[in-house]
C-alpha positions as a Python dict, from the first residue, in 0.01 Angstrom:
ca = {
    (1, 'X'): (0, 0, 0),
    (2, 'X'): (158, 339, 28),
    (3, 'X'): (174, 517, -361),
    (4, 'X'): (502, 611, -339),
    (5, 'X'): (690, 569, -633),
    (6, 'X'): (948, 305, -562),
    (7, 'X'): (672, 80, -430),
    (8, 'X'): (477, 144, -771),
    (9, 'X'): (762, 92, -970),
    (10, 'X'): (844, -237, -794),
    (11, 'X'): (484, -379, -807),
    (12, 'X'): (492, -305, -1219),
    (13, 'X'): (821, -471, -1239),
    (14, 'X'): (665, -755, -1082),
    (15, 'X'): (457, -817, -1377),
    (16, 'X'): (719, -770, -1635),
    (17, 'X'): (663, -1106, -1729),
    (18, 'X'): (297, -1054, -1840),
    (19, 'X'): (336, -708, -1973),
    (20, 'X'): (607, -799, -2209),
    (21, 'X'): (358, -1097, -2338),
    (22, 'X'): (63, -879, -2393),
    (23, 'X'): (289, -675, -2569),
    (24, 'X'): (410, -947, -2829),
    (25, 'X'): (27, -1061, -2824),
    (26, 'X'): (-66, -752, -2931),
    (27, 'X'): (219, -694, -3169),
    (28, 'X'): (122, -1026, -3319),
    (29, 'X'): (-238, -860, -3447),
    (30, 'X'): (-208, -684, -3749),
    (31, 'X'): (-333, -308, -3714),
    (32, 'X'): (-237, -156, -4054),
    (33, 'X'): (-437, 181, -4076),
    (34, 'X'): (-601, 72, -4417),
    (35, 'X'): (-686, -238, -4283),
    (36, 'X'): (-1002, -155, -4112),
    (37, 'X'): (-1105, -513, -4029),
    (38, 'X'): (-745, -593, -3851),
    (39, 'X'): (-789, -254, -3636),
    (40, 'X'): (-1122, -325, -3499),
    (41, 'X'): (-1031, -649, -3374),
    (42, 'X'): (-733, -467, -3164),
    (43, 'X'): (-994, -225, -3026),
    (44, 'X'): (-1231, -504, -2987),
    (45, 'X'): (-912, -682, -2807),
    (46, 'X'): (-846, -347, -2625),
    (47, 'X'): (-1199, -281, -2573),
    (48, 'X'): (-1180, -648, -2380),
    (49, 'X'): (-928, -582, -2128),
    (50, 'X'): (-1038, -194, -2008),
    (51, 'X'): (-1421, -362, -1955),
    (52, 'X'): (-1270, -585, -1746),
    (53, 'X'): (-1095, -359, -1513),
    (54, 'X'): (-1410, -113, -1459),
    (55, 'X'): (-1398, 108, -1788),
    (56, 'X'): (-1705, 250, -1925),
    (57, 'X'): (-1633, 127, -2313),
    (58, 'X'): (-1796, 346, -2604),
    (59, 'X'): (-1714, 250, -2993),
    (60, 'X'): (-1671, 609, -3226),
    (61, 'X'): (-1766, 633, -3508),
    (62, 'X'): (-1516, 705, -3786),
    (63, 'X'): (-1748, 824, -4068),
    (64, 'X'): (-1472, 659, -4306),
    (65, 'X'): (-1479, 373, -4465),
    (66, 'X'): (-1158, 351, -4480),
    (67, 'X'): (-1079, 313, -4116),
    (68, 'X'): (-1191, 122, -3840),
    (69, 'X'): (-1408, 277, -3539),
    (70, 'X'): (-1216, 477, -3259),
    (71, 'X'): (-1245, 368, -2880),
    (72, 'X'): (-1335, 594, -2577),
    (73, 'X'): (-1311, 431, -2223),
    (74, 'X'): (-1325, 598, -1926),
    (75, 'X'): (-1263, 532, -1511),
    (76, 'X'): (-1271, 731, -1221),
    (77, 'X'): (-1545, 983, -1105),
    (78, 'X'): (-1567, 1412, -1082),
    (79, 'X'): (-1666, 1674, -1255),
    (80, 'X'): (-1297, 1744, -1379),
    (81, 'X'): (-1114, 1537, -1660),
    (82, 'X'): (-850, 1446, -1810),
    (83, 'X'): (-753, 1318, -2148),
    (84, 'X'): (-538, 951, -2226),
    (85, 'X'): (-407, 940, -2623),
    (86, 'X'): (-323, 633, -2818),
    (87, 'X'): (-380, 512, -3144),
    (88, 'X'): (-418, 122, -3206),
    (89, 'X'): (-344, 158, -3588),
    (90, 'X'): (47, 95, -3717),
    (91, 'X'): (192, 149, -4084),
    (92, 'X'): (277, -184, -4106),
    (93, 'X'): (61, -418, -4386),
    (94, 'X'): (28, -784, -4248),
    (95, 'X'): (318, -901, -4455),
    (96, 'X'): (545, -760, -4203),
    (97, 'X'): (371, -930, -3881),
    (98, 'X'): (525, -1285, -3806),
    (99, 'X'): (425, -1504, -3521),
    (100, 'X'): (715, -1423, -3377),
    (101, 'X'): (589, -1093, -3267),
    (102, 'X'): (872, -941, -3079),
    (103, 'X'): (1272, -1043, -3047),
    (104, 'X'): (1500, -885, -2738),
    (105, 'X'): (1886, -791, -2830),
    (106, 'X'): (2038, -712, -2523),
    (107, 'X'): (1832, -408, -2375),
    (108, 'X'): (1570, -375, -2660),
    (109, 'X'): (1243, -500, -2764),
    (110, 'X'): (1235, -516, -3157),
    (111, 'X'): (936, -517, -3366),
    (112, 'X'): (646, -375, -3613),
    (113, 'X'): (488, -123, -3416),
    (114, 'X'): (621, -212, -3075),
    (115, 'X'): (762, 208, -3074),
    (116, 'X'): (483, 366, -3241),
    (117, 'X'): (292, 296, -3096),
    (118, 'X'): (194, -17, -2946),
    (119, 'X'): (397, -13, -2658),
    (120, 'X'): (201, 277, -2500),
    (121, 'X'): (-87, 89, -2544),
    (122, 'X'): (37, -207, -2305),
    (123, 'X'): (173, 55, -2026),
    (124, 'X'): (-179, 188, -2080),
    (125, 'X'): (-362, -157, -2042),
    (126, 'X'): (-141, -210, -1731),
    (127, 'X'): (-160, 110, -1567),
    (128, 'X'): (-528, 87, -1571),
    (129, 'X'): (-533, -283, -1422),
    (130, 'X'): (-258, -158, -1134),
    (131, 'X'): (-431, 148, -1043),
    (132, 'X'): (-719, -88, -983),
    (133, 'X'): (-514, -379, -815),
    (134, 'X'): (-364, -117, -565),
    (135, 'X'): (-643, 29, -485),
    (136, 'X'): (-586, 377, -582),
    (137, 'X'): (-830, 656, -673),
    (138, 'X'): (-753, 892, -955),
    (139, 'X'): (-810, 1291, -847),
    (140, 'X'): (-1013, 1307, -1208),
    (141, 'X'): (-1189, 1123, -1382),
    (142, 'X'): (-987, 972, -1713),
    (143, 'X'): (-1084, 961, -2025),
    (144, 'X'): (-898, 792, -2276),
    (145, 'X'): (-915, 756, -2646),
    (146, 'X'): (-744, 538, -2898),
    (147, 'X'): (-779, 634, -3271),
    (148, 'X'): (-742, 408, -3543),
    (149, 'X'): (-644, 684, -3827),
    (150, 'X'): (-312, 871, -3645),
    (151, 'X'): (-79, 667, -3923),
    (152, 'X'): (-354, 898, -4176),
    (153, 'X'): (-311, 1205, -3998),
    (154, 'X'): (-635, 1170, -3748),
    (155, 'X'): (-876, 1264, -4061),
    (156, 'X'): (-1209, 1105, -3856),
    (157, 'X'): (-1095, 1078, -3549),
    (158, 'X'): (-1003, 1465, -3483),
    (159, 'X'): (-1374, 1617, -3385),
    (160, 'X'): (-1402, 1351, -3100),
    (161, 'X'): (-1027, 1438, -2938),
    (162, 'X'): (-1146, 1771, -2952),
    (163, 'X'): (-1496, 1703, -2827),
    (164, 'X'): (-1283, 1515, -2533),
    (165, 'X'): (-960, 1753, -2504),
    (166, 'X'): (-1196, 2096, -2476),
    (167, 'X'): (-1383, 1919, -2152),
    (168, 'X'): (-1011, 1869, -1983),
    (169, 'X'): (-777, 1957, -1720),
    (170, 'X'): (-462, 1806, -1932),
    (171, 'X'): (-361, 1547, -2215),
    (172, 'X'): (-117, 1269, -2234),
    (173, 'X'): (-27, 1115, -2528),
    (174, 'X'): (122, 815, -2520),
    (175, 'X'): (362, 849, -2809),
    (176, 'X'): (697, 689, -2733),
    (177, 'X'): (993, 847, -2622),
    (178, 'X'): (1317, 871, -2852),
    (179, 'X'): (1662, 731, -2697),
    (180, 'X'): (1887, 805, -2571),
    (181, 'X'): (1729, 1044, -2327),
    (182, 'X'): (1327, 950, -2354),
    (183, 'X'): (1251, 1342, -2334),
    (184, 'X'): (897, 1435, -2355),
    (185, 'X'): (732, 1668, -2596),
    (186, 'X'): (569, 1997, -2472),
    (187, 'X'): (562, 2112, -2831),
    (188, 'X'): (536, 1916, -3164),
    (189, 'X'): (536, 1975, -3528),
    (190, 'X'): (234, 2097, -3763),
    (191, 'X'): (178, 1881, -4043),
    (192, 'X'): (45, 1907, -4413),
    (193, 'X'): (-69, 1656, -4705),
    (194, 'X'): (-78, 1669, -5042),
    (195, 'X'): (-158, 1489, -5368),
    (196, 'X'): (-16, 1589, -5652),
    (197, 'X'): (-117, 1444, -6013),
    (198, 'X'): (46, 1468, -6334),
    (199, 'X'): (-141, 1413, -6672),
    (200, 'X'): (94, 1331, -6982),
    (201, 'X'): (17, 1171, -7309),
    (202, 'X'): (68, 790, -7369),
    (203, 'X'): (249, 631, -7716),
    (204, 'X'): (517, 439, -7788),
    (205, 'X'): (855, 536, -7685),
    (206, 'X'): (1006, 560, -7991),
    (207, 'X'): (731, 784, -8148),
    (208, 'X'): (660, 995, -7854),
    (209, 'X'): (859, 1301, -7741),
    (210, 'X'): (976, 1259, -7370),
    (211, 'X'): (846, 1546, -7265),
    (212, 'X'): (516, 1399, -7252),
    (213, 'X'): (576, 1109, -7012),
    (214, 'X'): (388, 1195, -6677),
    (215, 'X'): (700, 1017, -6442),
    (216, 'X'): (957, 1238, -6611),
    (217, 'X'): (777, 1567, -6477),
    (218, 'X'): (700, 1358, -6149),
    (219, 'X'): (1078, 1342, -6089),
    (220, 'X'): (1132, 1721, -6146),
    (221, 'X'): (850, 1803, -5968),
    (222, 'X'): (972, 1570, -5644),
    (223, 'X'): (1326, 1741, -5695),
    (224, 'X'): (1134, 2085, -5623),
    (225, 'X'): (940, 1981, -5347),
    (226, 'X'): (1202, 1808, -5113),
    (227, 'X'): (1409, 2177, -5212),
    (228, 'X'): (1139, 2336, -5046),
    (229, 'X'): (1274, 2173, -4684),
    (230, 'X'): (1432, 2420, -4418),
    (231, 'X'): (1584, 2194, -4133),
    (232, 'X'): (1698, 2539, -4030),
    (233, 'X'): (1362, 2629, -3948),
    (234, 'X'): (1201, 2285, -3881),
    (235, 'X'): (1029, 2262, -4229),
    (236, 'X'): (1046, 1930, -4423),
    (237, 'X'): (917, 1836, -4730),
    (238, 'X'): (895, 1475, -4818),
    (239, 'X'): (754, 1262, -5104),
    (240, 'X'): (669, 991, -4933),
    (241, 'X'): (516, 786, -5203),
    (242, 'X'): (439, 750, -5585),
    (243, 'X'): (367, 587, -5879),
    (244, 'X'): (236, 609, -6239),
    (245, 'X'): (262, 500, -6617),
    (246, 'X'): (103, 135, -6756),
    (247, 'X'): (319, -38, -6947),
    (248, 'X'): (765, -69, -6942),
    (249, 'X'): (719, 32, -7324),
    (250, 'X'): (467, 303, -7335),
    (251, 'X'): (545, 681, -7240),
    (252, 'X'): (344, 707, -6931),
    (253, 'X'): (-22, 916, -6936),
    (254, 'X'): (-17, 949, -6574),
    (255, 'X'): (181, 951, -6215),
    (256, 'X'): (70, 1049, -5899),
    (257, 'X'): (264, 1175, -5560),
    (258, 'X'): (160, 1175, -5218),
    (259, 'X'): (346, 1463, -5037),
    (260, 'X'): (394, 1567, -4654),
    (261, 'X'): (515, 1880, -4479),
    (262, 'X'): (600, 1911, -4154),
    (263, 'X'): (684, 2233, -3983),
    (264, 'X'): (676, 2417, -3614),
    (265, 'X'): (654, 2844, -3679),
    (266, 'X'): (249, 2801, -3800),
    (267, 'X'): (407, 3143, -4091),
    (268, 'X'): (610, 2904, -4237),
    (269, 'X'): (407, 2598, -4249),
    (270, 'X'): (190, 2883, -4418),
    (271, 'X'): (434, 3004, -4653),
    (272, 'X'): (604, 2659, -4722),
    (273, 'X'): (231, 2505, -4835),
    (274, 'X'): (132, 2823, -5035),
    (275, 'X'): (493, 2701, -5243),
    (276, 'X'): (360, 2309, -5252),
    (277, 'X'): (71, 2442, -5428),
    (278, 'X'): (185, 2672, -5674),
    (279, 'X'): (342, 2368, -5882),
    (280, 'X'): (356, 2460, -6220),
    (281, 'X'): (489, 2212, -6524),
    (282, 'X'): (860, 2176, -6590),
    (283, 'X'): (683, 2030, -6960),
    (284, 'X'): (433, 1951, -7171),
    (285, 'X'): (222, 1798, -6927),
    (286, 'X'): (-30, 1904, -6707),
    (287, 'X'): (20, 1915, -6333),
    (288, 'X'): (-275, 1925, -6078),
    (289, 'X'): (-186, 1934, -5626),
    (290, 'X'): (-430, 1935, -5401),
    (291, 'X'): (-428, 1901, -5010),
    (292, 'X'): (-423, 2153, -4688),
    (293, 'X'): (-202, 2131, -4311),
    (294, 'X'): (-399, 1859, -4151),
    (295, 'X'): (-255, 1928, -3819),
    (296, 'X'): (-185, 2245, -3633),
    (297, 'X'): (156, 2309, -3463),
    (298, 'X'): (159, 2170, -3110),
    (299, 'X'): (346, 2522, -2929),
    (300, 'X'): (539, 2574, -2603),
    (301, 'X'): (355, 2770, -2371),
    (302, 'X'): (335, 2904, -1992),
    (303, 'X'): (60, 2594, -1936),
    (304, 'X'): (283, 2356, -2097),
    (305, 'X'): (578, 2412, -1906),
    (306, 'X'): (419, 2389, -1536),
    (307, 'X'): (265, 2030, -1675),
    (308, 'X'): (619, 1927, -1789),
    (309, 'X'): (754, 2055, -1440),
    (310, 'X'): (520, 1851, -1261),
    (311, 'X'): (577, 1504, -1456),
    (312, 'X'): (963, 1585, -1397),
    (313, 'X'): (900, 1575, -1000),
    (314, 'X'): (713, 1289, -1018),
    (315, 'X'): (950, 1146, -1268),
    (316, 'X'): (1254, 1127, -991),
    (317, 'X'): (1033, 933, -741),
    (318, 'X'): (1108, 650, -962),
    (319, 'X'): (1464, 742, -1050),
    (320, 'X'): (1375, 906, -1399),
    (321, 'X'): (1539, 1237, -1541),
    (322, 'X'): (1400, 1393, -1894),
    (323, 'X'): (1422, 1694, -2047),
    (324, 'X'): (1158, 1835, -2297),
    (325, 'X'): (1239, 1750, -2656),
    (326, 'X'): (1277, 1897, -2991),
    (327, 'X'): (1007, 1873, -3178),
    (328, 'X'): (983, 1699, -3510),
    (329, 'X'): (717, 1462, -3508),
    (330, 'X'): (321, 1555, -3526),
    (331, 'X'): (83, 1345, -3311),
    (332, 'X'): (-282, 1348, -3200),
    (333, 'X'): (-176, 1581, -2960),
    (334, 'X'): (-151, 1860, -3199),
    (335, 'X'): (-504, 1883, -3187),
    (336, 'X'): (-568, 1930, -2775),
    (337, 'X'): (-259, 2176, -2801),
    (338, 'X'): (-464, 2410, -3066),
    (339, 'X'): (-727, 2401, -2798),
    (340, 'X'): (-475, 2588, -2570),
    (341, 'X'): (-557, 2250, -2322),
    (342, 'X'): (-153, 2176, -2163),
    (343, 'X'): (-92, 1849, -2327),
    (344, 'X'): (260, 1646, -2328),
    (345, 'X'): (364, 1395, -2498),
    (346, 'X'): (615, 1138, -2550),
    (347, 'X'): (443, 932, -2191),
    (348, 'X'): (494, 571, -2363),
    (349, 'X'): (820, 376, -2327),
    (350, 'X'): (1179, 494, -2484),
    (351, 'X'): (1317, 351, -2778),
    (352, 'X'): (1355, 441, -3178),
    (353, 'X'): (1351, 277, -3504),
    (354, 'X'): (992, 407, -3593),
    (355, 'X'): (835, 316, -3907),
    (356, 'X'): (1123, 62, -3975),
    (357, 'X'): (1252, -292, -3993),
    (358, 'X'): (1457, -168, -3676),
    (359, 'X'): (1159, -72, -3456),
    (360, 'X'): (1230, -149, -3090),
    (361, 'X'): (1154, 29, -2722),
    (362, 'X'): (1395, -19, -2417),
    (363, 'X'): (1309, -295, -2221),
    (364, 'X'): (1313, -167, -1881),
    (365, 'X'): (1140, 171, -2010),
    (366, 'X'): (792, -4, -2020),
    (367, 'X'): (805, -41, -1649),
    (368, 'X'): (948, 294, -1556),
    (369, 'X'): (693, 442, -1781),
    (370, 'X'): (444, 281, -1685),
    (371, 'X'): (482, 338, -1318),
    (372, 'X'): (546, 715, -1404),
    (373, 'X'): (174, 699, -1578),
    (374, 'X'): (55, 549, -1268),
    (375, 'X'): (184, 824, -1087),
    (376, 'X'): (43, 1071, -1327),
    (377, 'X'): (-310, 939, -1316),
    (378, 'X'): (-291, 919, -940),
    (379, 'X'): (-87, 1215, -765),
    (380, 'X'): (-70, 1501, -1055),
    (381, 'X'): (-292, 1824, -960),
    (382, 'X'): (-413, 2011, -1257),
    (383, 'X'): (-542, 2413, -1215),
}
């Protein structure tokens, strides 16, 4: 058959069906990013299905224990690549997976993971098995990589994007789109993380002065650091997580924060971590923060811009209009960007909800986007 876009988009809407199945199949397997066990047998899974359709399958190591091995695959032929993101692990524990995977309310697909990022995974899956079904040769060759540490900020899985990304014409991350207008990303947030301790002195509370307890200082020290956030200039602060003390009746000894910062201008991601770091005690207890920007600021550029143009004209072939997003999020992406290689993202399906009981992608977006990957893979010319 021709590849023109209509006739791509109607032979992927033909397996609607089937995709939407994998895609509650694979929603079904528990992929928490702590969970190494769960997230190797989704690569494994993953690992299955590319073999099948021709991929050359390599397992990477992590060099963490903490998290699972990464996957390379790769199809086509030339000396010229380029570079397929995804990351199989969710932020979901496997108390939030039910066998009923996935539920559909009118137009959307709801469920843990099925945004972020699961859903590119299945457009992946299929646009690999329909590239091969039509008979279609891809001008480079394609590699692709899925990570199994994004959800921890890409801590062992960053030297092998780059080893990939530096080699490449272009990268696509398959991060979803946000409704209502599933805009791509040409630029994406930096991101930092931190750990901040505090040390107080345990007793009893009715002996003890408060101004030992290790939570009280937490709390002013978590006031502080979310009034170090600058929506004005794309700089967040959030305390994401925390805990600390023993007992309900003893002044607590210790508590602990986990911190993130997310920012766009690299001077004040800068500035706004040298402030995370120069905590000092609001009382008598000691205070200790650690941590660095894990990932580098994903920035518009010339490059950028002629790869977004050319996605857009293969976009309307298939009836689909985007613009190019404001950043907020950080992604794997962040890394190929730093490279100066063009890289977009936001390639998977549309939808919203992420890291929520009210996840959920558009239904007809995983066709549309994965036809427009198809396309991609297929037509797009890279200098």
């Amino acid at each position: 058959m021709t590849l023109d876009g209509p006739s791509v988009l109607e032979k992927v809407r033909e397996q609607e069906e089937q995709i939407i199945a994998e895609l509650s199949h694979i929603v079904s397997m528990s992929s928490y990013t702590y969970s190494p066990e769960s997230v190797d047998l989704l690569q494994q899974y993953l690992a299955e299905q590319l073999r099948k359709e021709g991929c050359r399958i390599e397992f990477l190591p992590s060099e963490n224990p903490q998290f699972a091995r990464h996957l390379r695959a790769e199809f086509g032929s030339g000396e010229d690549q380029i570079l397929v993101l995804a990351h199989a692990d969710t932020v979901y524990p496997q108390k939030y997976i039910s066998a009923e995977a996935i539920y559909q309310e009118d137009d959307r697909l709801y469920g843990p993971g099925v945004y972020d990022m699961k859903g590119g995974i299945v457009q992946l899956l299929w646009a690999v098995r329909l590239i091969k079904a039509l008979g279609c040769q891809t001008r480079y060759r394609v590699c692709i990589i899925i990570n199994s540490d994004s959800e921890a900020g890409g801590i062992s899985s960053r030297r092998h994007i780059e080893n990939e990304a530096i080699k490449s014409k272009a990268v696509f991350v398959l991060e979803s789109a946000r409704v209502p207008e599933g805009e791509m990303k040409s630029s994406h947030c930096g991101s930092g993380r931190y750990r901040l301790k505090v040390s107080g002195q345990s007793g009893h509370p009715s002996q003890s002065s408060p101004a030992t307890s290790a939570i009280q200082e937490l709390s002013f020290q978590i006031q502080r650091l979310h009034s170090l956030s600058q929506p004005e200039k794309t700089v967040v602060v959030n305390v994401g997580q925390i805990w600390g003390g023993d007992t309900v009746n003893t002044v607590s000894p210790h508590a602990t924060a986990l911190i993130e910062m997310r920012f766009l201008d690299p001077k004040d991601g800068a500035a706004t971590e040298e402030l995370i770091l120069n905590a000092q005690p609001f009382t008598n207890c000691q205070v200790e923060i650690n941590g660095s920007i894990t990932r580098p600021a994903m920035l518009r550029n010339a490059y950028t811009q002629r790869l977004m143009c050319q996605v857009k004209h293969l976009a309307k072939h298939i009836g689909l209009e985007f613009g190019d997003g404001v950043p907020g999020e950080a992604s794997d992406g962040n890394y190929a960007a730093a490279l100066g290689v063009p890289t977009l993202d936001g390639i998977g399906p549309v939808g919203g909800g992420a890291h929520s009981e009210q996840e959920f992608i558009i239904k007809d977006s995983l066709a549309t986007r994965t036809a427009l990957l198809i396309l991609i893979l297929c037509k797009a010319k890279f200098c």
